[in-house]
CSV table of C-alpha atoms in Angstrom, one decimal:
chain,number,residue,atom,x,y,z
E,1404,MET,CA,10.8,5.7,-17.5
E,1405,ASN,CA,8.5,2.6,-17.2
E,1406,VAL,CA,5.2,4.2,-17.8
E,1407,PHE,CA,4.0,1.9,-20.6
E,1408,GLU,CA,5.4,-1.2,-19.0
E,1409,ASN,CA,3.8,-0.4,-15.7
E,1410,TYR,CA,0.5,0.6,-17.6
E,1411,ILE,CA,0.1,-2.4,-19.5
E,1412,LYS,CA,1.1,-4.8,-16.6
E,1413,ARG,CA,-1.5,-3.4,-14.3
E,1414,ALA,CA,-4.1,-3.3,-17.4
E,1415,ARG,CA,-3.3,-7.2,-17.7
E,1416,ASN,CA,-3.8,-7.8,-14.0
E,1417,GLU,CA,-7.1,-6.0,-14.1
E,1418,ALA,CA,-8.4,-7.9,-16.9
E,1419,GLY,CA,-7.7,-11.1,-15.1
E,1420,LEU,CA,-5.2,-12.5,-17.6
E,1421,THR,CA,-1.9,-14.3,-17.4
E,1422,GLN,CA,1.1,-13.6,-19.6
E,1423,GLU,CA,0.4,-17.0,-21.3
E,1424,GLU,CA,-3.3,-16.1,-21.9
E,1425,VAL,CA,-2.2,-12.7,-23.6
E,1426,ALA,CA,0.4,-14.4,-25.5
E,1427,GLU,CA,-2.0,-17.1,-26.9
E,1428,ARG,CA,-4.7,-14.4,-27.9
E,1429,MET,CA,-2.1,-11.8,-29.4
E,1430,GLY,CA,-0.6,-14.7,-31.3
E,1431,VAL,CA,3.0,-13.9,-29.9
E,1432,SER,CA,5.3,-16.0,-27.6
E,1433,LYS,CA,5.0,-15.5,-23.9
E,1434,VAL,CA,8.7,-13.9,-23.9
E,1435,ALA,CA,7.3,-11.1,-26.1
E,1436,VAL,CA,4.5,-10.3,-23.6
E,1437,GLN,CA,7.3,-10.3,-21.0
E,1438,ASN,CA,9.3,-8.0,-23.0
E,1439,TRP,CA,6.4,-5.5,-23.4
E,1440,GLU,CA,6.1,-5.3,-19.6
E,1441,LYS,CA,9.9,-5.1,-19.0
E,1442,LYS,CA,11.1,-3.0,-21.9
E,1443,GLY,CA,8.2,-1.7,-23.7
E,1444,GLY,CA,9.2,-2.9,-27.2
E,1445,ILE,CA,6.0,-3.4,-28.8
E,1446,ARG,CA,5.0,-2.5,-32.4
E,1447,ARG,CA,2.2,0.1,-32.6
E,1448,GLU,CA,0.1,-2.0,-34.9
E,1449,ARG,CA,-0.5,-4.2,-31.9
E,1450,LEU,CA,-2.0,-1.6,-29.7
E,1451,LYS,CA,-5.4,-1.9,-31.1
E,1452,LYS,CA,-5.9,-5.5,-30.4
E,1453,LEU,CA,-4.0,-5.2,-27.1
E,1454,SER,CA,-6.5,-2.4,-25.9
E,1455,GLU,CA,-9.5,-4.6,-26.9
E,1456,LEU,CA,-8.0,-7.5,-25.0
E,1457,TYR,CA,-7.6,-5.4,-21.8
E,1458,ASN,CA,-10.7,-3.3,-22.3
E,1459,VAL,CA,-8.7,0.0,-22.2
E,1460,PRO,CA,-8.7,3.1,-24.4
E,1461,ILE,CA,-6.2,2.7,-27.3
E,1462,GLU,CA,-5.7,6.4,-26.9
E,1463,GLU,CA,-4.2,5.8,-23.3
E,1464,LEU,CA,-2.0,2.9,-24.7
E,1465,SER,CA,-0.5,5.2,-27.2
E,1466,ALA,CA,0.0,8.0,-24.6
E,1467,ALA,CA,1.6,5.6,-22.2
E,1468,LEU,CA,4.0,4.3,-25.1
E,1469,ASP,CA,4.8,7.9,-26.0
E,1470,ALA,CA,5.6,8.8,-22.3
E,1471,ASN,CA,8.5,6.5,-22.4
E,1472,THR,CA,10.3,8.7,-24.7
E,1473,ASP,CA,8.7,12.1,-23.8
E,1474,ASP,CA,11.2,14.7,-23.1
E,1475,GLU,CA,8.9,17.3,-22.0
E,1476,GLY,CA,10.0,17.8,-18.2
E,1477,SER,CA,11.9,15.4,-16.3
E,1478,ASP,CA,10.8,12.5,-14.0
E,1479,ASN,CA,11.2,13.5,-10.6
E,1480,TRP,CA,9.3,10.9,-8.8
E,1481,PRO,CA,11.4,9.4,-6.0
E,1482,ASP,CA,11.3,5.7,-6.7
E,1483,PHE,CA,14.0,4.9,-4.3
E,1484,LEU,CA,11.9,5.9,-1.3
E,1485,PHE,CA,9.5,3.1,-1.7
E,1486,GLU,CA,12.2,0.6,-2.4
E,1487,TYR,CA,13.7,-0.3,0.9
E,1488,ASN,CA,14.6,-2.9,3.5
E,1489,ASP,CA,13.4,-2.9,7.1
E,1490,ALA,CA,15.5,-2.9,10.3
E,1491,GLU,CA,16.2,-6.8,9.9
E,1492,GLY,CA,17.0,-6.3,6.2
E,1493,ASN,CA,14.1,-7.9,5.0
E,1494,SER,CA,12.8,-6.4,1.6
E,1495,ILE,CA,9.7,-4.3,1.9
E,1496,ASP,CA,7.2,-4.5,-1.2
E,1497,MET,CA,6.0,-1.0,-1.7
E,1498,GLU,CA,6.2,-1.2,-5.6
E,1499,ASP,CA,2.4,-0.3,-5.6
E,1500,ASN,CA,3.4,3.2,-5.0
E,1501,ASN,CA,5.9,3.6,-7.9
E,1502,SER,CA,3.6,1.5,-10.1
E,1503,ILE,CA,0.4,3.7,-9.3
E,1504,ALA,CA,2.5,6.9,-9.7
E,1505,SER,CA,3.3,6.0,-13.2
E,1506,THR,CA,-0.3,5.7,-14.2
E,1507,LEU,CA,-1.5,8.9,-12.7
E,1508,ARG,CA,-1.6,11.1,-16.0
E,1509,LEU,CA,-4.2,12.7,-17.9
E,1510,ASN,CA,-4.7,13.8,-21.5
E,1511,LEU,CA,-6.3,17.1,-22.4
E,1512,ALA,CA,-9.7,15.5,-22.8
E,1513,GLN,CA,-9.8,14.0,-19.5
E,1514,GLN,CA,-8.7,17.2,-18.0
E,1515,GLU,CA,-11.5,19.2,-19.8
E,1516,LEU,CA,-14.1,16.7,-18.5
E,1517,PHE,CA,-12.7,17.2,-15.0
E,1518,GLY,CA,-13.1,20.8,-15.5
E,1519,ILE,CA,-16.8,20.4,-16.4
E,1520,MET,CA,-17.4,18.1,-13.3
E,1521,CYS,CA,-15.7,21.0,-11.2
E,1522,ILE,CA,-18.1,23.7,-12.9
E,1523,TYR,CA,-21.1,21.8,-12.1
E,1524,ASP,CA,-20.1,21.0,-8.6
E,1525,ALA,CA,-20.0,17.2,-8.9
E,1526,LYS,CA,-20.4,15.7,-5.3
E,1527,TYR,CA,-17.9,12.8,-6.1
E,1528,LEU,CA,-15.0,15.6,-6.3
E,1529,GLN,CA,-15.5,16.4,-2.7
E,1530,ASN,CA,-14.4,12.6,-1.6
E,1531,GLU,CA,-11.0,12.7,0.1
E,1532,SER,CA,-10.8,8.9,0.6
E,1533,VAL,CA,-11.8,6.0,-1.6
E,1534,GLY,CA,-15.0,4.1,-0.5
E,1535,CYS,CA,-16.5,0.8,-1.6
E,1536,HIS,CA,-19.2,2.7,-3.7
E,1537,ASP,CA,-16.5,5.0,-5.2
E,1538,ARG,CA,-17.1,4.0,-8.9
E,1539,GLU,CA,-20.9,4.3,-8.3
E,1540,ASP,CA,-20.5,7.6,-6.8
E,1541,PHE,CA,-18.3,8.8,-9.9
E,1542,GLU,CA,-20.7,7.5,-12.4
E,1543,GLU,CA,-23.8,9.2,-10.6
E,1544,CYS,CA,-22.0,12.6,-10.9
E,1545,LEU,CA,-21.3,12.1,-14.6
E,1546,LYS,CA,-25.0,12.6,-15.1
E,1547,LYS,CA,-24.6,16.3,-14.4
E,1548,VAL,CA,-22.3,16.5,-17.6
E,1549,PRO,CA,-24.3,18.4,-20.3
E,1550,PHE,CA,-25.5,16.3,-23.2
E,1551,GLU,CA,-24.0,19.0,-25.7
E,1552,TYR,CA,-20.7,18.0,-24.3
E,1553,ILE,CA,-21.3,14.1,-24.8
E,1554,ASN,CA,-22.6,14.9,-28.3
E,1555,LYS,CA,-19.6,16.8,-29.4
E,1556,VAL,CA,-17.0,14.1,-28.3
E,1557,GLY,CA,-19.1,11.0,-28.9
E,1558,SER,CA,-20.8,8.5,-26.6
E,1559,ILE,CA,-17.9,6.0,-26.9
E,1560,HIS,CA,-15.2,8.4,-26.8
E,1561,PHE,CA,-17.1,9.9,-23.7
E,1562,MET,CA,-16.8,6.7,-21.9
E,1563,ASN,CA,-13.2,6.2,-22.6
E,1564,ILE,CA,-12.7,9.7,-21.3
E,1565,CYS,CA,-14.5,8.9,-18.1
E,1566,ASP,CA,-12.4,5.6,-17.5
E,1567,GLY,CA,-9.3,7.4,-17.8
E,1568,LEU,CA,-10.2,10.2,-15.6
E,1569,TYR,CA,-11.6,7.9,-13.1
E,1570,ARG,CA,-8.2,6.0,-12.8
E,1571,VAL,CA,-6.6,9.3,-11.8
E,1572,LEU,CA,-9.4,10.3,-9.4
E,1573,LYS,CA,-9.2,7.1,-7.7
E,1574,TYR,CA,-5.9,8.1,-6.1
E,1575,VAL,CA,-5.5,12.0,-6.4
E,1576,ARG,CA,-7.4,14.3,-4.4
E,1577,SER,CA,-9.7,16.7,-6.5
E,1578,ASP,CA,-8.4,19.8,-4.7
E,1579,PHE,CA,-4.8,18.8,-5.5
E,1580,LEU,CA,-5.5,18.1,-9.0
E,1581,LEU,CA,-7.5,21.3,-9.7
E,1582,LYS,CA,-4.6,23.4,-8.2
E,1583,ILE,CA,-2.0,21.7,-10.4
E,1584,LEU,CA,-4.2,22.2,-13.5
E,1585,LYS,CA,-4.9,25.7,-12.7
E,1586,LEU,CA,-1.2,26.6,-12.8
E,1587,ASP,CA,-0.8,25.5,-16.4
E,1588,PRO,CA,-4.3,24.6,-18.0
E,1589,ASP,CA,-2.5,23.3,-21.4
E,1590,ARG,CA,-0.1,21.0,-19.8
E,1591,GLN,CA,-1.1,17.3,-19.4
E,1592,PHE,CA,-1.1,16.1,-15.8
E,1593,ASN,CA,1.7,13.6,-15.2
E,1594,LEU,CA,2.5,13.0,-11.6
E,1595,ARG,CA,5.9,11.9,-12.2
E,1596,LYS,CA,6.9,15.1,-14.0
E,1597,LEU,CA,5.4,17.6,-11.4
E,1598,SER,CA,8.2,19.7,-9.7
E,1599,LYS,CA,9.6,18.2,-6.6
E,1600,GLU,CA,7.8,20.7,-4.2
E,1601,GLN,CA,4.4,19.5,-5.9
E,1602,ILE,CA,5.3,15.8,-5.4
E,1603,CYS,CA,5.9,16.6,-1.8
E,1604,GLU,CA,2.8,18.1,-1.5
E,1605,PHE,CA,1.1,15.3,-3.2
E,1606,ILE,CA,2.7,12.7,-0.8
E,1607,ASP,CA,1.9,14.8,2.3
E,1608,GLY,CA,-1.7,15.0,1.4
E,1609,GLY,CA,-2.6,15.3,-2.1
E,1610,PHE,CA,-3.6,11.5,-2.5
E,1611,LYS,CA,-6.7,9.7,-1.5
E,1612,GLU,CA,-6.3,7.0,1.3
E,1613,MET,CA,-8.5,3.8,1.3
E,1614,GLY,CA,-11.7,4.5,3.4
E,1615,LEU,CA,-12.4,2.1,6.2
E,1616,ASP,CA,-15.5,0.8,4.3
E,1617,ALA,CA,-13.3,0.2,1.2
E,1618,GLU,CA,-10.9,-1.8,3.3
E,1619,LEU,CA,-13.6,-4.0,5.0
E,1620,ASP,CA,-15.0,-4.7,1.8
E,1621,ALA,CA,-11.7,-5.6,0.2
E,1622,MET,CA,-12.7,-3.3,-2.8
E,1623,ASN,CA,-9.1,-2.8,-4.1
E,1624,ASP,CA,-5.8,-4.7,-3.4
E,1625,GLU,CA,-3.8,-1.6,-4.5
E,1626,ALA,CA,-3.7,1.6,-2.6
E,1627,LEU,CA,-1.3,4.5,-2.1
E,1628,CYS,CA,0.5,4.2,1.4
E,1629,PHE,CA,3.5,6.5,1.9
E,1630,ASP,CA,4.2,6.5,5.7
E,1631,ILE,CA,6.5,9.7,5.5
E,1632,SER,CA,6.1,13.4,5.9
E,1633,MET,CA,8.0,15.1,3.3
E,1634,SER,CA,7.8,18.2,5.2
E,1635,LYS,CA,9.2,16.8,8.5
E,1636,ALA,CA,11.9,15.1,6.5
E,1637,ARG,CA,13.1,18.2,4.7
E,1638,LEU,CA,13.4,20.0,8.1
E,1639,LEU,CA,15.0,17.2,10.2
E,1640,LEU,CA,17.1,15.0,7.8
E,1641,PRO,CA,19.7,17.9,7.5
E,1642,LEU,CA,20.1,17.9,11.3
E,1643,LEU,CA,20.2,14.0,11.4
E,1644,GLU,CA,23.0,14.1,8.7
E,1645,LYS,CA,25.2,15.9,11.2
E,1646,ASN,CA,24.2,14.3,14.5
E,1647,SER,CA,21.7,11.7,15.9
E,1648,PHE,CA,18.9,12.8,18.2
E,1649,ARG,CA,19.4,11.4,21.6
E,1650,PHE,CA,16.4,10.4,23.7
E,1651,ASN,CA,16.1,9.4,27.4
E,1652,GLY,CA,14.0,6.1,27.3
E,1653,ASN,CA,12.6,3.9,24.5
E,1654,THR,CA,10.9,5.2,21.4
E,1655,SER,CA,7.2,4.8,22.7
E,1656,GLY,CA,7.6,7.6,25.3
E,1657,ALA,CA,11.1,8.9,25.1
E,1658,GLU,CA,12.0,12.5,25.9
E,1659,LEU,CA,14.5,14.4,24.0
E,1660,MET,CA,17.7,14.9,26.1
E,1661,GLU,CA,17.8,18.2,27.9
E,1662,ASP,CA,21.5,18.9,26.7
E,1663,THR,CA,20.2,18.9,23.1
E,1664,PRO,CA,21.2,22.3,21.5
E,1665,ASP,CA,18.5,25.1,21.5
E,1666,ASP,CA,18.9,25.5,17.6
E,1667,VAL,CA,18.2,22.0,17.0
E,1668,VAL,CA,15.4,21.8,19.5
E,1669,LYS,CA,13.7,24.8,17.7
E,1670,VAL,CA,13.8,23.0,14.4
E,1671,ILE,CA,12.4,19.7,16.0
E,1672,ALA,CA,9.7,21.7,17.7
E,1673,LYS,CA,8.8,23.2,14.3
E,1674,ALA,CA,8.6,20.0,12.5
E,1675,CYS,CA,6.5,18.4,15.3
E,1676,ASP,CA,4.1,21.5,15.4
E,1677,LEU,CA,5.1,22.1,19.1
E,1678,ASP,CA,5.5,25.2,21.1
E,1679,TYR,CA,9.3,25.8,21.7
E,1680,GLU,CA,8.9,27.9,24.7
E,1681,LYS,CA,7.0,25.1,26.5
E,1682,ARG,CA,9.3,22.1,25.4
E,1683,TRP,CA,10.2,21.4,28.9
E,1684,SER,CA,6.9,21.7,30.6
E,1685,GLY,CA,5.7,18.3,30.7
E,1686,LEU,CA,4.0,15.6,28.7
E,1687,GLN,CA,0.8,17.8,28.0
E,1688,HIS,CA,3.0,20.0,25.8
E,1689,GLY,CA,4.2,17.1,23.8
E,1690,ARG,CA,7.8,16.8,25.0
E,1691,GLY,CA,7.4,13.1,25.8
E,1692,PHE,CA,5.6,12.4,22.4
E,1693,ILE,CA,8.5,14.0,20.1
E,1694,ALA,CA,10.1,10.5,19.4
E,1695,GLY,CA,6.8,8.9,18.4
E,1696,ILE,CA,6.0,11.9,16.1
E,1697,ILE,CA,9.3,11.7,14.5
E,1698,SER,CA,9.5,7.9,14.2
E,1699,ASP,CA,6.0,7.9,12.7
E,1700,ASN,CA,6.8,10.4,10.1
E,1701,LEU,CA,10.3,9.2,9.3
E,1702,LYS,CA,9.8,5.6,9.5
E,1703,TYR,CA,11.8,4.5,6.4
E,1704,VAL,CA,14.5,7.1,6.2
E,1705,THR,CA,15.7,6.7,9.8
E,1706,GLU,CA,16.8,4.1,12.2
E,1707,TRP,CA,16.9,3.5,16.0
E,1708,ASP,CA,19.8,2.6,18.1
E,1709,TYR,CA,19.7,1.7,21.8
E,1710,ASP,CA,22.4,2.0,24.6
E,1711,LYS,CA,22.5,2.8,28.3
E,1712,ASP,CA,24.1,5.8,30.0
E,1713,ASP,CA,26.4,5.7,32.9
E,1714,THR,CA,23.8,5.3,35.2
E,1715,GLY,CA,22.3,2.4,33.6
E,1716,HIS,CA,19.3,4.1,31.8
E,1717,GLU,CA,18.2,3.1,28.5
E,1718,VAL,CA,19.1,5.9,25.7
E,1719,ALA,CA,17.7,5.9,22.2
E,1720,SER,CA,19.4,7.4,19.2
E,1721,LEU,CA,17.7,8.2,16.0
E,1722,SER,CA,20.0,8.7,13.0
E,1723,ILE,CA,19.6,9.0,9.3
E,1724,ASN,CA,19.8,5.9,7.1
E,1725,GLU,CA,20.8,5.2,3.4
E,1726,THR,CA,17.2,5.9,2.0
E,1727,GLY,CA,17.3,9.0,4.2
E,1728,ARG,CA,20.5,10.2,2.6
E,1729,LYS,CA,19.1,9.6,-0.9
E,1730,LEU,CA,16.0,11.6,0.0
E,1731,LEU,CA,18.4,14.4,1.3
E,1732,GLU,CA,20.3,14.4,-1.9
E,1733,TRP,CA,16.9,14.4,-3.8
E,1734,PHE,CA,15.6,17.4,-2.0
E,1735,ARG,CA,19.0,19.2,-2.7
E,1736,GLU,CA,19.1,18.4,-6.5
E,1737,LYS,CA,17.9,21.0,-9.0
């Protein structure tokens, strides 16, 4: 696991510091800072100064460092899914997904504050996307937190707890987080250590997308973007492992070949939320949009091939690629 390495790299970037500047202020070499961000080999006595330099809670630094050797649960996150090449073999940089995933963890104090916000019906928790006033909305809802709680934990510690909770709520939908925490209230939330079923649920709709206003204001350069439906992949990849799907025409409006076996059509219809009995009734029932639906939801785990039949008509074939095979193996692993 690289939880600590990812955490301090992101913290340094958010603090607007270069590795050279960190080395100078910490009194170490640049190579030492590079090793912290690559191998995590840092002495614990340096954490306090590093937390002050990056303006992050020392508790979070310690927790991230502990996570690198934490054996409670396995790391189930599918890193490989966001490290791929496009059709031309060009590397696609989606490391933000993996890097952000490594930071989405809470301690029990942060989870308790989240529970209090739920009890007092904090309006911010209803947000399903990130807006340009996201942080302000979060802080406004903190005013509902009872003073007794703040007095109990201490004002400075309370602010640290708030910062840690916000970093997770910026990316994770509140309804998803609450569902996970209710299953085991005493277990600390760690996205990478959720079950594969829960990770699939998160990728399919448990995360916050960037709202239009946030994009226009360029509020945040980092955002989660998966471009895959895990539920559709689970249904369709086993079929594609055996045979490709053939379509009459190009991918924008291709129709599934009428000689496609019924058992395959039934699975495709289910994955695409279409009525199987009406599959040949025309475009209004989705037959002509199947290729687009599949392509949009399995973009990085499949590939298209084009040919012509005996009459010269264009035929498109969709097959599983290497990343898709890895995902299929990931589904099947216990």
